[in-house]
Coordinates of C-alpha atoms in Angstrom, one line a residue:
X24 CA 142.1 104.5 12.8
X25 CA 143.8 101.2 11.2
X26 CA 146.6 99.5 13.0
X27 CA 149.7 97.5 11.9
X28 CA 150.7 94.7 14.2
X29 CA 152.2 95.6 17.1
X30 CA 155.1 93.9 18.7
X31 CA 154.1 92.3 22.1
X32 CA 155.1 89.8 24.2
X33 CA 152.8 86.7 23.7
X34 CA 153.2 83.7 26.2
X35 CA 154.6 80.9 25.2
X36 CA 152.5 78.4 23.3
X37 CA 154.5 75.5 25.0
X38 CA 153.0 76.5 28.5
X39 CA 149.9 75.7 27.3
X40 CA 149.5 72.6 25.7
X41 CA 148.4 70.5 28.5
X42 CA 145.8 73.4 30.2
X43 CA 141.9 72.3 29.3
X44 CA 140.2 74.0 26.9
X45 CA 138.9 76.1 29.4
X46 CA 142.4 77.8 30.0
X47 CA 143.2 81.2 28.5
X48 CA 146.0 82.6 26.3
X49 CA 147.4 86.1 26.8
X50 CA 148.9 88.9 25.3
X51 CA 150.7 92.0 27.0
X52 CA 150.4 95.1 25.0
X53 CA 151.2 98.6 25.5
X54 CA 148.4 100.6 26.2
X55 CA 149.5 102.8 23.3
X56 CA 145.7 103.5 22.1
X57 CA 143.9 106.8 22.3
X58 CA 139.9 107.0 22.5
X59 CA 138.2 106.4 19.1
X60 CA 141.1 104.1 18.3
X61 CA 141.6 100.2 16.9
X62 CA 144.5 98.1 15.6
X63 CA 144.6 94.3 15.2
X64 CA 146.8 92.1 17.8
X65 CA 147.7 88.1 17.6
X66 CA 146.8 86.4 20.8
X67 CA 147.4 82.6 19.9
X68 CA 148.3 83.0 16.3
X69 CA 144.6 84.2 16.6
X70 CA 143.6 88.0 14.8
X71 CA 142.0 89.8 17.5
X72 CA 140.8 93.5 17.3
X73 CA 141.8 95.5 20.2
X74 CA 139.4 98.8 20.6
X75 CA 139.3 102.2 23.1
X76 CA 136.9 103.6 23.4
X77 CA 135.0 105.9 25.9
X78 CA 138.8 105.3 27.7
X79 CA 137.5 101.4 27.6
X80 CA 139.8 98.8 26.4
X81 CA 137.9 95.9 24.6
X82 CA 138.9 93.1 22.8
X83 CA 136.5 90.9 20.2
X84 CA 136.9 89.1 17.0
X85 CA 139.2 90.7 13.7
X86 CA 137.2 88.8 11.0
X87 CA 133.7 90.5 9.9
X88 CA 131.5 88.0 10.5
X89 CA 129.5 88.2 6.8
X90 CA 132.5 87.7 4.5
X91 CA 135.9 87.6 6.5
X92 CA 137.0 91.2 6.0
X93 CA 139.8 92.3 8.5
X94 CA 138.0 94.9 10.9
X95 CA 141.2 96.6 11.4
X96 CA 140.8 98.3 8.5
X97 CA 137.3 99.3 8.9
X98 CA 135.6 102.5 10.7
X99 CA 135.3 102.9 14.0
X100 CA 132.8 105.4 15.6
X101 CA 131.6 105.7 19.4
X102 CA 131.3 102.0 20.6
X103 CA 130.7 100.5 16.6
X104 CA 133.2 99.0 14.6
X105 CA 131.9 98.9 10.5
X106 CA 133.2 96.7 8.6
X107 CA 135.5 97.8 5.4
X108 CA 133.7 95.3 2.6
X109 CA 130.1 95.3 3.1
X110 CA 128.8 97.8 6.0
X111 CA 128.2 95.1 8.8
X112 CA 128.3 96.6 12.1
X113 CA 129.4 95.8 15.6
X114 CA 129.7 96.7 18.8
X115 CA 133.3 97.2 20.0
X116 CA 132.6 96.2 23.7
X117 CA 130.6 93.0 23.5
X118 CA 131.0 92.0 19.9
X119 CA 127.4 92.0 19.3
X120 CA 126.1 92.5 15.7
X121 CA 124.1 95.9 15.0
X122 CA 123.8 96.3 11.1
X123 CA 123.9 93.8 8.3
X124 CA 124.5 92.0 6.2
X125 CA 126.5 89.9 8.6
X126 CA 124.0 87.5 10.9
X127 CA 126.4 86.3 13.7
X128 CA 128.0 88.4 16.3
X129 CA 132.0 88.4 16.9
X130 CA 133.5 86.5 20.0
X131 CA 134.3 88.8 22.4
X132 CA 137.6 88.3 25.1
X133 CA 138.6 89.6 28.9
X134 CA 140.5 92.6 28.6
X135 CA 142.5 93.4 31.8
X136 CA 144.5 96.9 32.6
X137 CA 147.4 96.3 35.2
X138 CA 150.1 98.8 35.4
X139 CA 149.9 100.9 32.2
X140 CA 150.1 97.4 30.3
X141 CA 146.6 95.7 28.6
X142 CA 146.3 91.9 28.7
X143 CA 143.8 90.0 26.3
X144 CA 142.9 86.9 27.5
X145 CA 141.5 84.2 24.8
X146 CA 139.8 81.4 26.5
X147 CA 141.4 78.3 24.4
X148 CA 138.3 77.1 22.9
X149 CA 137.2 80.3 21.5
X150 CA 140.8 80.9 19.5
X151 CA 139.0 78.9 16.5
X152 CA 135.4 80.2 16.6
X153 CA 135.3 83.3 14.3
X154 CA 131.6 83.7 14.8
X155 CA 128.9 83.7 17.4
X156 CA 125.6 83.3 17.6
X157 CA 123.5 85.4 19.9
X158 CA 121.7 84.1 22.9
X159 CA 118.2 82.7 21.1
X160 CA 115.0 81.1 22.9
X161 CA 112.7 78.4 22.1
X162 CA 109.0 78.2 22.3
X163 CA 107.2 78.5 25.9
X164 CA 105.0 75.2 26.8
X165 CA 101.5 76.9 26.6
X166 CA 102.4 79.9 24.7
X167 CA 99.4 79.8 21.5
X168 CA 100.5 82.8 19.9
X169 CA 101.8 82.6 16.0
X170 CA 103.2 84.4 13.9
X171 CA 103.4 83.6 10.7
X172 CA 106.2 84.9 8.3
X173 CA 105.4 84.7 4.4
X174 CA 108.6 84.3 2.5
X175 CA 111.5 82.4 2.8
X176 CA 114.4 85.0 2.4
X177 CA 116.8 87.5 4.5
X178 CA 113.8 89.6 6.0
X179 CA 111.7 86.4 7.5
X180 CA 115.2 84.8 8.6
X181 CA 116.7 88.1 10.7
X182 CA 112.5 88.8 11.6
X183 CA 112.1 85.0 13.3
X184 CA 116.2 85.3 14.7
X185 CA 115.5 88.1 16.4
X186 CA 112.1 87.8 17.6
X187 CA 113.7 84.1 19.2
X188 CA 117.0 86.6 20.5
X189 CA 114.2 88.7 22.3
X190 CA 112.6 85.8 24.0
X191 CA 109.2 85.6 22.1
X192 CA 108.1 82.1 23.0
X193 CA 105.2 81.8 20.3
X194 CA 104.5 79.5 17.6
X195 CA 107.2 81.0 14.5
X196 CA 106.2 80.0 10.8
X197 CA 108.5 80.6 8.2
X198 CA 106.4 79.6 5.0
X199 CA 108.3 79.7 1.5
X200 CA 107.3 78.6 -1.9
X201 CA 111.0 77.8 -2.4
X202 CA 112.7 74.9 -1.8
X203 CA 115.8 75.9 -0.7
X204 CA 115.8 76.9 3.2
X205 CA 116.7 81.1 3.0
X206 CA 120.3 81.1 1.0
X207 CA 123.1 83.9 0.4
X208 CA 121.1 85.5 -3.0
X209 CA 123.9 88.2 -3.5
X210 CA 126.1 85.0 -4.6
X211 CA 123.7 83.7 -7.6
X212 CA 125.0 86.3 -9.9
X213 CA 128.9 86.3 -8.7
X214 CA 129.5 82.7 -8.8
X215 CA 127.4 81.1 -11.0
X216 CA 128.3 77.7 -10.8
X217 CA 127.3 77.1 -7.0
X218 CA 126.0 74.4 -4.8
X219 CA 123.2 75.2 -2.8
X220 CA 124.6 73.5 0.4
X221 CA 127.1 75.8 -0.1
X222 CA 125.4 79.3 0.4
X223 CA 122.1 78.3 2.5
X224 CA 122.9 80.5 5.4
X225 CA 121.3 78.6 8.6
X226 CA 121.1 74.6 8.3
X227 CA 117.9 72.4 9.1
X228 CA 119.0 72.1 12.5
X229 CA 119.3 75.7 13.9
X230 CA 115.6 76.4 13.2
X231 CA 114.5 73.2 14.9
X232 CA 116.6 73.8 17.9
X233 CA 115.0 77.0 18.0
X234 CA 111.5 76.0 17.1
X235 CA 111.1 77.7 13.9
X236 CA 109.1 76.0 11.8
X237 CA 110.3 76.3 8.1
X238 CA 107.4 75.2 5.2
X239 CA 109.3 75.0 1.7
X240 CA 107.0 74.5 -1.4
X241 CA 104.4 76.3 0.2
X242 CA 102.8 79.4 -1.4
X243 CA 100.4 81.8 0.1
X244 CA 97.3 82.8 -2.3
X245 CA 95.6 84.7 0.2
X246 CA 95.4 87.0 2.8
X247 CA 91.7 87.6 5.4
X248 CA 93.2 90.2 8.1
X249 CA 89.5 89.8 9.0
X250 CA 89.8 86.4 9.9
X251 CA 93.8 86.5 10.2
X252 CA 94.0 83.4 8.1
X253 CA 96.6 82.9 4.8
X254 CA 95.4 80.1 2.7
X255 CA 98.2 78.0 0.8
X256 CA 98.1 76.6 -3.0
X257 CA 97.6 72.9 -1.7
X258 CA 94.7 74.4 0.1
X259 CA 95.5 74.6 3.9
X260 CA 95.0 77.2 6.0
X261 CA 96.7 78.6 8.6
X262 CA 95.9 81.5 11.4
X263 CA 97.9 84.0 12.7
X264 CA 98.6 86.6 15.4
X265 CA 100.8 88.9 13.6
X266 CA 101.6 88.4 10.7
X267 CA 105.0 89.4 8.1
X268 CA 104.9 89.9 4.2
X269 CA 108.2 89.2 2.9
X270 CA 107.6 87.4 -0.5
X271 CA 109.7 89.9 -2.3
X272 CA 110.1 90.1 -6.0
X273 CA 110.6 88.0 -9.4
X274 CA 112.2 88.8 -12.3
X275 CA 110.6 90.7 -15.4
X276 CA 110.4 89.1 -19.1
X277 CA 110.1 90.4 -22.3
X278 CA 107.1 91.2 -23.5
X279 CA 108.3 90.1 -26.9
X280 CA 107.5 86.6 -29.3
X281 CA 109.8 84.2 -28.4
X282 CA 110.2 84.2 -25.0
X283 CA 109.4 80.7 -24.4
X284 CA 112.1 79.4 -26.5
X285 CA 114.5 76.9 -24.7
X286 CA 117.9 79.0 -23.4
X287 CA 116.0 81.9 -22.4
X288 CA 116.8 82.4 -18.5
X289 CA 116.4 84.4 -16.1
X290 CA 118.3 84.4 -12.7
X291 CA 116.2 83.7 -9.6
X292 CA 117.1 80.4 -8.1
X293 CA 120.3 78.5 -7.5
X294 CA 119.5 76.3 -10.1
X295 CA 119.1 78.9 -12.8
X296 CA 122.5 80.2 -11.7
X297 CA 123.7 76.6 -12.5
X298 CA 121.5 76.6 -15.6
X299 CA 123.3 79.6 -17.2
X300 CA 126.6 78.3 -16.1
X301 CA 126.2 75.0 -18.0
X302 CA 124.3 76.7 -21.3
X303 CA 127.0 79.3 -21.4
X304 CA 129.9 77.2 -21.3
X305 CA 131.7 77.7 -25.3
X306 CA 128.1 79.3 -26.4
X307 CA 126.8 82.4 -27.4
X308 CA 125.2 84.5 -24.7
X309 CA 122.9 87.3 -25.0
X310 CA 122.0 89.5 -21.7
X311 CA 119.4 92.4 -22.0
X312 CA 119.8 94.8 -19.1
X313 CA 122.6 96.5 -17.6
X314 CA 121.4 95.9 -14.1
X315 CA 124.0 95.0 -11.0
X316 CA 123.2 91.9 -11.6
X317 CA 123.1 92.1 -15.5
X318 CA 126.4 93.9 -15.7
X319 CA 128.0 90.8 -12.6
X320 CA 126.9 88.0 -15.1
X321 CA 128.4 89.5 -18.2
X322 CA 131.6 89.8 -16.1
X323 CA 131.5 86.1 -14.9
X324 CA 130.9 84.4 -18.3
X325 CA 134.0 86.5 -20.0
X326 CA 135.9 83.3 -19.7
X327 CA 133.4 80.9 -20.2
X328 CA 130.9 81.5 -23.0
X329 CA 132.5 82.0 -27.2
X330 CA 130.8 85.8 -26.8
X331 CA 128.9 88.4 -24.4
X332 CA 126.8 90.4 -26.1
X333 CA 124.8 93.0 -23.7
X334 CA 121.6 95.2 -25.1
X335 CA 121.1 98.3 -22.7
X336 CA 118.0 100.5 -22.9
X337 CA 120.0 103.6 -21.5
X338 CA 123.1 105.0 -23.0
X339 CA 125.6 103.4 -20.3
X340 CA 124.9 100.6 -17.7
X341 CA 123.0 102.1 -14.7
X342 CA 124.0 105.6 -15.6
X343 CA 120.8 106.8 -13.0
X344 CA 122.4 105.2 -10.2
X345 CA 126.3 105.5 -10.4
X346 CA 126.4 107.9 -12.7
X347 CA 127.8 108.9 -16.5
X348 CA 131.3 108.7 -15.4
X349 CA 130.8 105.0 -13.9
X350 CA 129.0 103.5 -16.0
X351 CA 131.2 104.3 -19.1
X352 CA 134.3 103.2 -16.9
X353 CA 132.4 100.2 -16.2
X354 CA 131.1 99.5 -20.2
X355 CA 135.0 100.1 -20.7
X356 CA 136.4 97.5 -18.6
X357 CA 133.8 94.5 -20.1
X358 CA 135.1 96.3 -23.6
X359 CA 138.3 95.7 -23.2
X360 CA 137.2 92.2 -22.2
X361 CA 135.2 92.0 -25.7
X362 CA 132.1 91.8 -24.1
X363 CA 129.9 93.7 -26.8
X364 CA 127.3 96.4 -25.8
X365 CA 124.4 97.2 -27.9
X366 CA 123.1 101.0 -25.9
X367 CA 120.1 102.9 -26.5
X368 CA 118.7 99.4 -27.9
X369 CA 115.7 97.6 -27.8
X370 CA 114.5 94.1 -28.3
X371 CA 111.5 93.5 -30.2
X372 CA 111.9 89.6 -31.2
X373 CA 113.4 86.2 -30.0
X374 CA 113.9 83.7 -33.1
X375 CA 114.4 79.9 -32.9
X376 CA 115.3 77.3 -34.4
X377 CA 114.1 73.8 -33.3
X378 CA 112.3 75.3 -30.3
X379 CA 115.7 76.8 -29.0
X380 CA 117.0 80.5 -29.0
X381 CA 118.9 80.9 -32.4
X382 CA 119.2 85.1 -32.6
X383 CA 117.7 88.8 -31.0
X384 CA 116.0 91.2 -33.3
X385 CA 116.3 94.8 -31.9
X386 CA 114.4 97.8 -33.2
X387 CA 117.7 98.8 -34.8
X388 CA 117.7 96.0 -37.0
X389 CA 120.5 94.4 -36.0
X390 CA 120.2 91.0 -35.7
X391 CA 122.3 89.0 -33.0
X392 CA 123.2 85.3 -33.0
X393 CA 122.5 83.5 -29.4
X394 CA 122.6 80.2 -28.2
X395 CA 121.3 81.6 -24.8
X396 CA 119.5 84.3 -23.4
X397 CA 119.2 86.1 -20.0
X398 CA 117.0 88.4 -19.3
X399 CA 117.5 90.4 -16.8
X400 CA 115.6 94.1 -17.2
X401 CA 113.8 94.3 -13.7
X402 CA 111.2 92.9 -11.2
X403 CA 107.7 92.6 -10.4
X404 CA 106.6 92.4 -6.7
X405 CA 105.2 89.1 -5.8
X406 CA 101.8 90.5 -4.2
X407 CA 98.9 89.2 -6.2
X408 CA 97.7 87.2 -3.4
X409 CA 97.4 90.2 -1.1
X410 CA 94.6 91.4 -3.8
X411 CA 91.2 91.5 -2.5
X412 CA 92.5 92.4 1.3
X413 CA 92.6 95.2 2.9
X414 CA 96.6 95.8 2.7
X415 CA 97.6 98.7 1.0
X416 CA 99.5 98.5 -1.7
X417 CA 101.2 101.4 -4.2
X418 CA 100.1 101.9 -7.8
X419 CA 103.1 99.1 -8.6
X420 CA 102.1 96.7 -6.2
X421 CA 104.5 97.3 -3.4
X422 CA 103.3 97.5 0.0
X423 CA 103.3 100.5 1.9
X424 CA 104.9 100.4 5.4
X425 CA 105.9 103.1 8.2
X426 CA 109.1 103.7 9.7
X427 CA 107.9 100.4 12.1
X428 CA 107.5 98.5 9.0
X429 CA 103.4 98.2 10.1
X430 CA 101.4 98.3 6.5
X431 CA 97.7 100.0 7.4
X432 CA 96.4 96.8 9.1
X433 CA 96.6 96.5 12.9
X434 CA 99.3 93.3 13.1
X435 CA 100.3 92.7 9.6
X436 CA 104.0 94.0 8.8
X437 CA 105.8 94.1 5.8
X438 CA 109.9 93.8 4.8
X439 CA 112.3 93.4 1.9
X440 CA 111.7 94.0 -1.9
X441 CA 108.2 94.1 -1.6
X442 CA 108.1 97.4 0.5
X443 CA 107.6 101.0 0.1
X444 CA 109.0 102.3 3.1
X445 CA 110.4 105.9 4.4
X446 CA 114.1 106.2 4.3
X447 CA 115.4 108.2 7.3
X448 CA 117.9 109.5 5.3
X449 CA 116.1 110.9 2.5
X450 CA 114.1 112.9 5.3
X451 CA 111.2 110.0 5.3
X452 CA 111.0 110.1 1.6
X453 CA 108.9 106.6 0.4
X454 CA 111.0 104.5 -1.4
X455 CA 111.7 100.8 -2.7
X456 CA 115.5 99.4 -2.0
X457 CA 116.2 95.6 -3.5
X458 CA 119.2 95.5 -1.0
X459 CA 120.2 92.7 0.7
X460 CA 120.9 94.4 3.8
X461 CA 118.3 96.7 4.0
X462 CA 116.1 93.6 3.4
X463 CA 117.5 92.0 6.5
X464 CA 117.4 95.6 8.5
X465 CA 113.7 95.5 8.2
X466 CA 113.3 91.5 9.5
X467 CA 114.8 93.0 12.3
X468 CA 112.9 96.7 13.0
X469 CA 109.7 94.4 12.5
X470 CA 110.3 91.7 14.7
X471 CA 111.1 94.6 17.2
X472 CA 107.9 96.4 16.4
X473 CA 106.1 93.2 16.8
X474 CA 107.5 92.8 20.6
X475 CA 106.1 96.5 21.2
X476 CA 109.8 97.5 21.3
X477 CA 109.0 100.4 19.3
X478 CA 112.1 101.0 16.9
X479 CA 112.5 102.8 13.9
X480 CA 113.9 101.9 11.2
X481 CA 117.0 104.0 10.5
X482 CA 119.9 102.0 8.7
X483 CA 121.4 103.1 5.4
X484 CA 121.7 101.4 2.3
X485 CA 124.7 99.4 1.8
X486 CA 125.4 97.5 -1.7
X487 CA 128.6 96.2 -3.9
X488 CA 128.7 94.6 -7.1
X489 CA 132.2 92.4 -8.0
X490 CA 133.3 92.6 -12.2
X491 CA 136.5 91.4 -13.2
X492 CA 137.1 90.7 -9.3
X493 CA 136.8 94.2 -8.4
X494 CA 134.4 95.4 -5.9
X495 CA 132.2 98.6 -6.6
X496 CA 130.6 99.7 -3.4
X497 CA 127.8 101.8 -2.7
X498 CA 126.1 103.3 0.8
X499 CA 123.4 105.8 0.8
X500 CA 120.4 107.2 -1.4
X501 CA 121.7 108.8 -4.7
X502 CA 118.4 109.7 -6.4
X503 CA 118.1 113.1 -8.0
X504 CA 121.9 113.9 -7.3
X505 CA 122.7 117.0 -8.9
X506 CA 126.5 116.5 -9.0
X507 CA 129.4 113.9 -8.1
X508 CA 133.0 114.8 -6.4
X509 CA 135.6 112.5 -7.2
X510 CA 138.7 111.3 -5.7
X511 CA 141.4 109.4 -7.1
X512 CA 140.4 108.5 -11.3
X513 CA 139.1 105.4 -13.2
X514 CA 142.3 104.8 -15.1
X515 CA 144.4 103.2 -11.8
X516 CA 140.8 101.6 -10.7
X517 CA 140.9 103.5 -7.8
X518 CA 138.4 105.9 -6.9
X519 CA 135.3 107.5 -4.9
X520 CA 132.5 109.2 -6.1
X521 CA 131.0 111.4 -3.9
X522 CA 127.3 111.9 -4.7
X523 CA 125.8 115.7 -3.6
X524 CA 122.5 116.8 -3.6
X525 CA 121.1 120.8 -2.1
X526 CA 125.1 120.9 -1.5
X527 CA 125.7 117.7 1.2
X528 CA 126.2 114.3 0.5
X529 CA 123.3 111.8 0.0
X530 CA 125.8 108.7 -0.8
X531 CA 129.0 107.5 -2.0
X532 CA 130.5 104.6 -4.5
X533 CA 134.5 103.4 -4.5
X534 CA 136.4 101.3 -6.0
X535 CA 139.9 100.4 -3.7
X536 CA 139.3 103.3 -1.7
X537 CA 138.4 101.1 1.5
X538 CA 137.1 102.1 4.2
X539 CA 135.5 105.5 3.0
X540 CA 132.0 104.1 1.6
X541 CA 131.9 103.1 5.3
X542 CA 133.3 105.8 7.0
X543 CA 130.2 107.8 4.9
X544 CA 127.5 105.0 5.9
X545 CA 128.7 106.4 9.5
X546 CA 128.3 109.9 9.0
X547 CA 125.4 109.2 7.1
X548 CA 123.3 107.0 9.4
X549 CA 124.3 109.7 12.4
X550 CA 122.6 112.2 10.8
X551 CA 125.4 114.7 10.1
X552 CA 125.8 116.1 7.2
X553 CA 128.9 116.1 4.9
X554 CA 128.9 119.2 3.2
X555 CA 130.1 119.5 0.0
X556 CA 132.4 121.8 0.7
X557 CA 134.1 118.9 2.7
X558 CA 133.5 116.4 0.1
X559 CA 135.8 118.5 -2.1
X560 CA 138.8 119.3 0.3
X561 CA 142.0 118.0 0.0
X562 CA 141.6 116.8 3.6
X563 CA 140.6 113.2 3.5
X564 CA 141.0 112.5 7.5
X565 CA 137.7 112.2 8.2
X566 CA 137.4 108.9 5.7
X567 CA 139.6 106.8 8.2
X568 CA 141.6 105.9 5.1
X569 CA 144.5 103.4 6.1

């Protein structure tokens, strides 16, 4: 349930101008909330989110944690509070973070029951921390294990946090061939133009006051689990006790002349989002692929380049995903926007002029000026250094983990893009997620695993994609959905489709219809089903809506 204010009596700021920052400020309330219950209070001009549950009052931070979102107007189940945007979870007694894609737990204040009235005390110096960082080690004089952590993204950053949260005082390697320390990628393709500074997500100085030892330009070429050794392109090699392979995924060209041109791009680094930005600006632009991330850069250039041109394999932009009814809501709105769409369209040549981009030859015949092109039609797994070990890979070149994230060698793990793993959800079915979230779910579940703190893996996946400002979300596992239930209608861009499969539903997508993607994540992830019988009632309480 979502709360307005309440009114309460708040002491007087004046009284407390002179106490140390060690002093509290307090807030009376009535205790007006039932179990299962949340609403947002002001203690200090500060948003705090008052909770019951389990006939507990608690009292922690109002601001998710990840991107700012009021909690208030999230789900609460149990003792865990999900957040309305993005899926991050916390728990409701001691703020602690429990499901991405935030990375910092919530603050977390005294709550006191005296005579039917609640009073939430906010020590003084806490009123402007919004965030908190877990309790994390450091490395143990004498300690000589290592392990060593390929990849510089979200699954090597939440695997060496947590392993440092749990107390592991071993040697921790982070090795990346970028050179960028591990950054927010779901911004690249939302705002373009960005400084790096801007979205790296833990600075220099956190991993060296936690000993994490962070090697940028460095690139494994291979793998001996014999030996436990990596060797590196500038020839060093390093040993390792355990060991986690988290070097994700690149982007797929065209397997087309031309591609070499000047202007052709694709989006992988902050740079290249800069790169686009700049070329775009009055130009031209060309995207092949109707992606999330295809379909987010179309939308972000709409002001910025002279035309948007998109060429789709598929009849409407990720029509397998979302659906018919989505993706031509979604073609609409960039329509209306004069974004043009080539559909069922194929590229078969990239022409220049003066060693730049000058027009796309599809199949069709069509022929369609560019000054810039970007490509953005899939991935390929960055595993060709694991060839010639012993680590299993798929017949795509994904690594194959358990529900521990352990691939089939004793010590060597695997997280993010690059695995095939088994979705709890989808009844252990293998699968490969590009999520951000899930991505950090499995740095976590194998940095547990790693401890011998046997955990399975059992988040769902969470996602959202922003066009024209407007935030699609998406939780669950929609493949081979037979049907979709919709509430509310495309037309007042407001609406969530409910996706069913053998008559329950496997996951969910809205547009302003906050908090129900969450409030299915919940049901979802606790393994009960929502029939569809339910997903077609009238009766919307179970969605928490506010």
């Amino acid at each position: 349930m979502s709360g307005t204010k309440p009114s309460h009596q708040e002491f007087p700021d004046s009284d407390l101008d002179d106490l140390s920052e060690e002093m509290t400020q307090m807030v009376c309330l009535e205790s007006d909330l039932q179990d299962g219950q949340m609403k947002e209070v002001e203690v200090g001009h500060h948003s705090v989110l008052l909770t019951r549950c389990e006939g507990k009052y608690s009292a922690i931070g109002n601001q998710c944690t990840h991107y700012g979102a009021p909690l208030s107007k999230g789900v609460i189940t149990g003792h865990t509070v999900r957040c309305p945007w993005h899926g991050a979870c916390f728990n409701a007694h001691t703020g602690d973070l429990e499901e991405f894609p935030g990375i910092d737990c919530l603050p977390c204040h005294e709550v006191k029951i005296e005579n039917s009235k609640v009073y939430v005390s906010v020590k003084k110096k806490t009123l402007r921390q919004e965030k908190r960082l877990k309790n994390m080690g450091v490395a143990t004089p004498g300690d000589t294990r290592t392990i060593l952590l390929l990849g510089g993204g979200a699954a090597s950053l939440i695997c060496a946090e947590i392993l440092r949260q749990e107390n592991y005082g071993g040697r921790i390697i982070m090795a990346s061939r970028d050179e960028l320390l591990p950054y927010d990628k779901t911004r690249l393709s939302k705002v373009m133009n960005v400084e790096s500074d801007t979205i790296v997500l833990r600075r220099m100085e956190f991993f060296h006051r936690y000993d994490i030892e962070v090697w940028l330009r460095k690139e494994a070429r291979a793998v001996d689990t014999d030996k436990k050794t990596v060797t590196f392109d500038d020839g060093s090699v390093q040993s390792y006790d355990q060991l986690l392979i988290s070097t994700g995924c690149r982007a797929k060209g065209l397997d087309v002349p031309g591609m070499k041109l000047d202007n052709v791009k694709m989006l992988e680094t902050p740079e290249d989002a800069r790169q686009i930005h700049a070329l775009s600006l009055g130009s031209n632009v060309v995207l092949v692929g109707t992606s999330f991330v295809g379909m987010e850069i179309a939308s972000y250039l709409i002001d910025k380049a002279s035309s948007v041109t998109v060429i789709g394999s598929s009849e409407l932009p990720y029509q397998n995903t979302l659906g018919r009814e989505i993706g031509r809501a979604t073609m609409l709105m960039l329509s209306e926007k004069n974004v043009k769409f080539y559909m069922n369209a194929n590229v078969t040549e990239v022409r220049g002029a003066d060693g730049k981009v000058k027009e796309i030859v599809l199949k069709s015949g069509d022929v369609i000026p560019a000054d810039v092109l970007i490509v953005g039609i899939g991935i390929k797994p960055n595993s060709e250094y694991l060839k010639g070990s012993k680590i299993h890979m798929d017949s795509k070149n994904f690594v194959t983990v358990d529900k521990y994230m352990r691939t089939n060698v004793p010590d060597v793990y695997c997280a993010g893009d690059l695995a095939t793993f088994p979705l709890m959800m989808a009844k252990g079915q293998l699968v490969n997620i590009g999520h951000w979230q899930m991505a950090q779910a499995h740095g976590r579940i194998a940095a547990l695993n790693m401890l011998n703190r046997q955990t399975e893996l059992s988040s769902v996946p969470f996602y959202w994609t922003v066009l024209l400002g407007k935030t699609i979300r998406y939780a669950g596992y929609g493949e081979g959905y037979t049907e979709i239930v919709m509430k509310g209608n495309f037309e007042d861009k407001k609406f969530l489709a409910l996706y069913i499969k053998e008559d329950r539903v496997i996951a969910a997508a809205s547009l302003n219809f906050d908090p129900a993607v969450s409030a299915v994540a919940e049901r979802l992830v606790s393994g009960k089903v929502i029939s569809k019988e339910e997903a077609a009632s009238d009766d919307l309480s179970w969605l928490q809506l506010s």
